[in-house]
Short mmCIF file of C-alpha atoms in Angstrom, two decimals:
data_model
loop_
_atom_site.label_atom_id
_atom_site.label_comp_id
_atom_site.label_asym_id
_atom_site.label_seq_id
_atom_site.Cartn_x
_atom_site.Cartn_y
_atom_site.Cartn_z
CA MET Q 1 -0.21 -0.48 0.12
CA ASN Q 2 1.60 3.40 -0.91
CA LEU Q 3 1.20 6.57 1.40
CA ARG Q 4 -2.58 7.91 1.14
CA GLU Q 5 -3.78 4.61 -0.71
CA HIS Q 6 -7.34 4.29 0.61
CA LEU Q 7 -8.49 0.91 1.68
CA VAL Q 8 -11.87 1.94 2.94
CA GLN Q 9 -13.83 4.87 1.69
CA PRO Q 10 -17.24 6.28 3.12
CA ASP Q 11 -20.63 5.82 1.64
CA ARG Q 12 -19.29 2.77 -0.51
CA PRO Q 13 -19.46 -1.16 -0.42
CA ILE Q 14 -16.78 -2.55 1.94
CA ASP Q 15 -15.20 -5.22 -0.91
CA TYR Q 16 -12.50 -6.41 1.21
CA VAL Q 17 -10.86 -6.66 4.81
CA TYR Q 18 -7.32 -6.05 5.61
CA PHE Q 19 -4.70 -7.55 7.53
CA VAL Q 20 -1.91 -4.81 8.15
CA GLN Q 21 1.37 -6.45 8.24
CA LYS Q 22 4.14 -5.17 10.80
CA GLY Q 23 5.81 -1.53 9.48
CA MET Q 24 2.46 -0.38 8.03
CA VAL Q 25 -0.04 2.19 10.18
CA VAL Q 26 -3.80 2.53 8.68
CA SER Q 27 -5.58 6.32 9.83
CA LEU Q 28 -9.34 6.03 10.55
CA VAL Q 29 -10.60 9.44 10.06
CA MET Q 30 -13.83 11.53 9.86
CA THR Q 31 -14.09 14.35 7.36
CA MET Q 32 -16.92 16.75 8.30
CA SER Q 33 -19.19 18.65 5.51
CA ASP Q 34 -16.71 21.66 5.72
CA GLY Q 35 -14.14 19.63 4.42
CA ALA Q 36 -12.11 19.29 8.24
CA SER Q 37 -10.79 15.91 9.08
CA VAL Q 38 -9.52 14.45 12.06
CA GLU Q 39 -8.08 10.97 13.04
CA VAL Q 40 -10.31 8.85 15.35
CA GLY Q 41 -8.21 5.94 15.19
CA THR Q 42 -5.11 3.57 13.89
CA VAL Q 43 -4.89 0.28 12.80
CA GLY Q 44 -1.39 -1.64 12.66
CA ASN Q 45 -0.17 -5.21 12.51
CA GLU Q 46 -2.63 -5.68 15.43
CA GLY Q 47 -6.00 -5.87 13.84
CA MET Q 48 -7.66 -5.27 10.57
CA VAL Q 49 -9.69 -2.93 8.35
CA GLY Q 50 -12.66 -3.12 7.62
CA MET Q 51 -14.27 -3.72 10.74
CA GLY Q 52 -17.91 -2.91 9.40
CA VAL Q 53 -17.91 -6.06 7.64
CA TYR Q 54 -17.65 -8.04 10.64
CA LEU Q 55 -20.20 -5.30 12.61
CA GLU Q 56 -22.59 -6.40 9.25
CA ALA Q 57 -22.41 -2.53 8.34
CA ILE Q 58 -23.00 -2.03 4.95
CA HIS Q 59 -21.24 1.53 4.71
CA VAL Q 60 -19.52 3.37 6.87
CA HIS Q 61 -19.04 6.98 7.26
CA HIS Q 62 -15.22 7.40 7.82
CA ARG Q 63 -12.06 6.75 5.50
CA SER Q 64 -9.15 4.09 5.79
CA PHE Q 65 -6.09 5.24 3.85
CA ALA Q 66 -1.94 4.14 4.79
CA GLN Q 67 -0.76 6.94 6.86
CA ILE Q 68 2.94 4.82 7.11
CA PRO Q 69 3.04 2.55 3.72
CA GLY Q 70 3.58 -0.76 3.65
CA GLU Q 71 1.92 -4.36 3.20
CA ALA Q 72 -1.36 -5.78 3.88
CA THR Q 73 -3.30 -8.92 3.45
CA ARG Q 74 -6.36 -8.41 1.79
CA ILE Q 75 -9.67 -10.99 1.47
CA PRO Q 76 -12.85 -10.44 -0.27
CA ALA Q 77 -15.73 -9.38 2.49
CA ASP Q 78 -17.77 -12.36 1.30
CA LEU Q 79 -15.33 -14.66 1.73
CA PHE Q 80 -14.66 -13.27 5.36
CA LYS Q 81 -17.93 -13.41 6.12
CA GLN Q 82 -17.91 -17.35 5.08
CA GLU Q 83 -14.54 -17.68 7.38
CA MET Q 84 -16.55 -16.28 10.24
CA ASP Q 85 -19.23 -18.14 9.83
CA ARG Q 86 -17.15 -21.00 10.06
CA SER Q 87 -14.43 -20.21 12.29
CA GLU Q 88 -15.24 -19.99 16.06
CA GLU Q 89 -11.56 -18.76 16.91
CA LEU Q 90 -11.55 -16.40 14.10
CA ARG Q 91 -14.66 -15.15 15.35
CA THR Q 92 -13.48 -14.64 18.91
CA VAL Q 93 -10.10 -12.98 17.97
CA VAL Q 94 -12.08 -10.53 15.61
CA HIS Q 95 -14.62 -9.65 18.48
CA ARG Q 96 -11.59 -8.77 20.85
CA TYR Q 97 -10.19 -6.50 18.65
CA ALA Q 98 -13.38 -4.97 18.07
CA GLY Q 99 -13.55 -4.24 21.84
CA ALA Q 100 -9.72 -3.23 22.08
CA LEU Q 101 -10.59 -0.71 19.00
CA MET Q 102 -13.39 0.50 20.74
CA ILE Q 103 -11.39 1.24 23.49
CA GLN Q 104 -8.67 3.46 21.51
CA VAL Q 105 -11.60 5.34 19.72
CA MET Q 106 -13.06 6.18 23.20
CA GLN Q 107 -9.98 7.15 25.20
CA GLY Q 108 -8.89 9.03 22.12
CA SER Q 109 -11.85 11.12 21.89
CA ALA Q 110 -11.66 11.68 25.74
CA CYS Q 111 -8.05 12.82 25.15
CA ASN Q 112 -8.51 14.83 22.24
CA ARG Q 113 -10.91 16.83 24.00
CA LEU Q 114 -9.28 17.11 27.76
CA HIS Q 115 -5.46 17.43 26.99
CA SER Q 116 -2.64 19.57 26.02
CA VAL Q 117 -1.25 19.43 22.28
CA GLU Q 118 2.19 18.12 23.52
CA ALA Q 119 0.61 14.98 25.24
CA ARG Q 120 -1.56 14.46 22.53
CA CYS Q 121 0.95 14.59 20.16
CA ALA Q 122 3.40 12.51 22.02
CA ARG Q 123 0.78 9.72 22.50
CA TRP Q 124 0.09 10.07 18.64
CA LEU Q 125 3.95 9.40 17.76
CA LEU Q 126 4.37 6.61 20.51
CA MET Q 127 1.12 4.90 19.03
CA THR Q 128 2.71 5.04 15.53
CA MET Q 129 6.54 3.92 16.45
CA ASP Q 130 4.65 1.08 18.07
CA ARG Q 131 2.93 0.11 14.96
CA VAL Q 132 5.95 0.99 12.51
CA GLY Q 133 8.38 -0.95 15.02
CA ARG Q 134 11.22 1.62 14.57
CA GLU Q 135 12.26 5.19 15.45
CA THR Q 136 12.36 6.58 12.50
CA PHE Q 137 9.37 7.31 9.79
CA PRO Q 138 7.94 9.82 7.40
CA LEU Q 139 5.81 12.24 8.88
CA THR Q 140 4.94 16.15 7.77
CA GLN Q 141 3.72 18.55 10.23
CA GLU Q 142 0.58 19.41 7.90
CA PHE Q 143 -0.22 15.48 8.16
CA LEU Q 144 0.72 15.41 11.58
CA ALA Q 145 -1.96 18.64 12.37
CA GLN Q 146 -4.97 16.91 10.42
CA MET Q 147 -4.62 13.79 12.21
CA LEU Q 148 -5.01 15.68 15.48
CA GLY Q 149 -7.46 18.19 14.18
CA ILE Q 150 -5.51 21.43 15.19
CA ARG Q 151 -3.35 24.33 13.10
CA ARG Q 152 -0.26 23.53 11.71
CA ALA Q 153 1.15 26.31 13.65
CA SER Q 154 0.69 24.56 16.99
CA VAL Q 155 2.09 21.15 15.49
CA THR Q 156 5.44 23.42 14.62
CA VAL Q 157 5.81 24.82 18.07
CA VAL Q 158 5.43 21.61 19.92
CA ALA Q 159 7.43 19.62 17.31
CA GLY Q 160 10.19 22.72 18.09
CA MET Q 161 9.96 22.12 21.86
CA LEU Q 162 10.32 18.28 21.28
CA GLN Q 163 13.25 18.56 19.37
CA GLN Q 164 14.78 21.79 21.21
CA ALA Q 165 14.15 19.06 24.34
CA GLY Q 166 16.37 16.49 22.23
CA ILE Q 167 12.96 14.09 22.44
CA ILE Q 168 12.40 13.70 18.76
CA ARG Q 169 14.75 14.74 15.65
CA TYR Q 170 13.00 15.92 12.77
CA ILE Q 171 14.63 16.34 9.33
CA ARG Q 172 13.09 17.04 5.84
CA GLY Q 173 9.33 15.06 6.26
CA LYS Q 174 11.11 11.86 8.19
CA LEU Q 175 10.80 11.95 12.34
CA THR Q 176 12.93 10.18 14.64
CA ILE Q 177 12.40 9.20 18.15
CA VAL Q 178 15.53 9.95 20.10
CA ASP Q 179 14.24 9.32 23.44
CA ARG Q 180 11.13 7.08 23.69
CA GLN Q 181 11.08 7.31 27.56
CA ARG Q 182 11.15 11.01 28.06
CA LEU Q 183 8.44 11.14 24.93
CA GLU Q 184 6.45 8.98 27.25
CA ALA Q 185 6.42 10.96 30.22
CA THR Q 186 5.29 13.89 27.82
CA SER Q 187 2.32 11.80 26.62
CA CYS Q 188 -0.42 11.77 29.05
CA GLU Q 189 -2.22 8.34 30.83
CA CYS Q 190 -4.41 7.90 27.44
CA TYR Q 191 -1.16 5.96 25.76
CA GLY Q 192 -0.83 3.75 28.67
CA ILE Q 193 -4.55 2.61 29.06
CA ILE Q 194 -4.99 2.26 25.18
CA ARG Q 195 -1.50 0.14 24.60
CA THR Q 196 -2.28 -1.73 28.16
CA GLU Q 197 -6.09 -2.54 26.71
CA MET Q 198 -5.00 -3.21 23.62
CA ASP Q 199 -2.31 -5.93 24.13
CA ARG Q 200 -4.80 -7.56 26.73
CA LEU Q 201 -7.53 -7.79 24.58
CA THR Q 202 -5.63 -8.77 21.72
CA ASP Q 203 -3.74 -11.77 23.38
CA GLY Q 204 -6.73 -12.95 24.92
CA HIS Q 205 -6.19 -11.90 28.70
#
């Protein structure tokens, strides 16, 4: 999947379910009538894209696209539903992931309303690093501002503070997390909650 390539688009039939491979990250984004967009969730190799098929939704109102390019395995939606009917193990795994994704969306919604831009930015970077599996990944300030639903000027200020503190390094559209421990300290409790619940639910504990 290339950068910004769509997997699922709003108000269109979901033809495939995608299982994201390690190193790729998918953004789930809501777009308002005035064109403003905000990210409501992300999916990495712990999950799947096309949850609407599992929920028996004909259409969804969000769009899903490759935030960090990489590889995904796709299965036709009809075949996926057949396998869901056939395999209790598959139903259990997908059900657990649906719960983990719901927690991510709910916690993220509260975080976006209650916490500082700096803490939200740190949370987003940590979650992306977890999915990518490396310290350096492509990222523009414009894209990060869109995902957080804030002005680019705010991202510029926060990124400058984090870079000056030696926590990140940002050069020519590539961001490197230099000090993960301090980035976690900068983030709010939401990152830890989302990470813990995602690990617990997807591991089946």
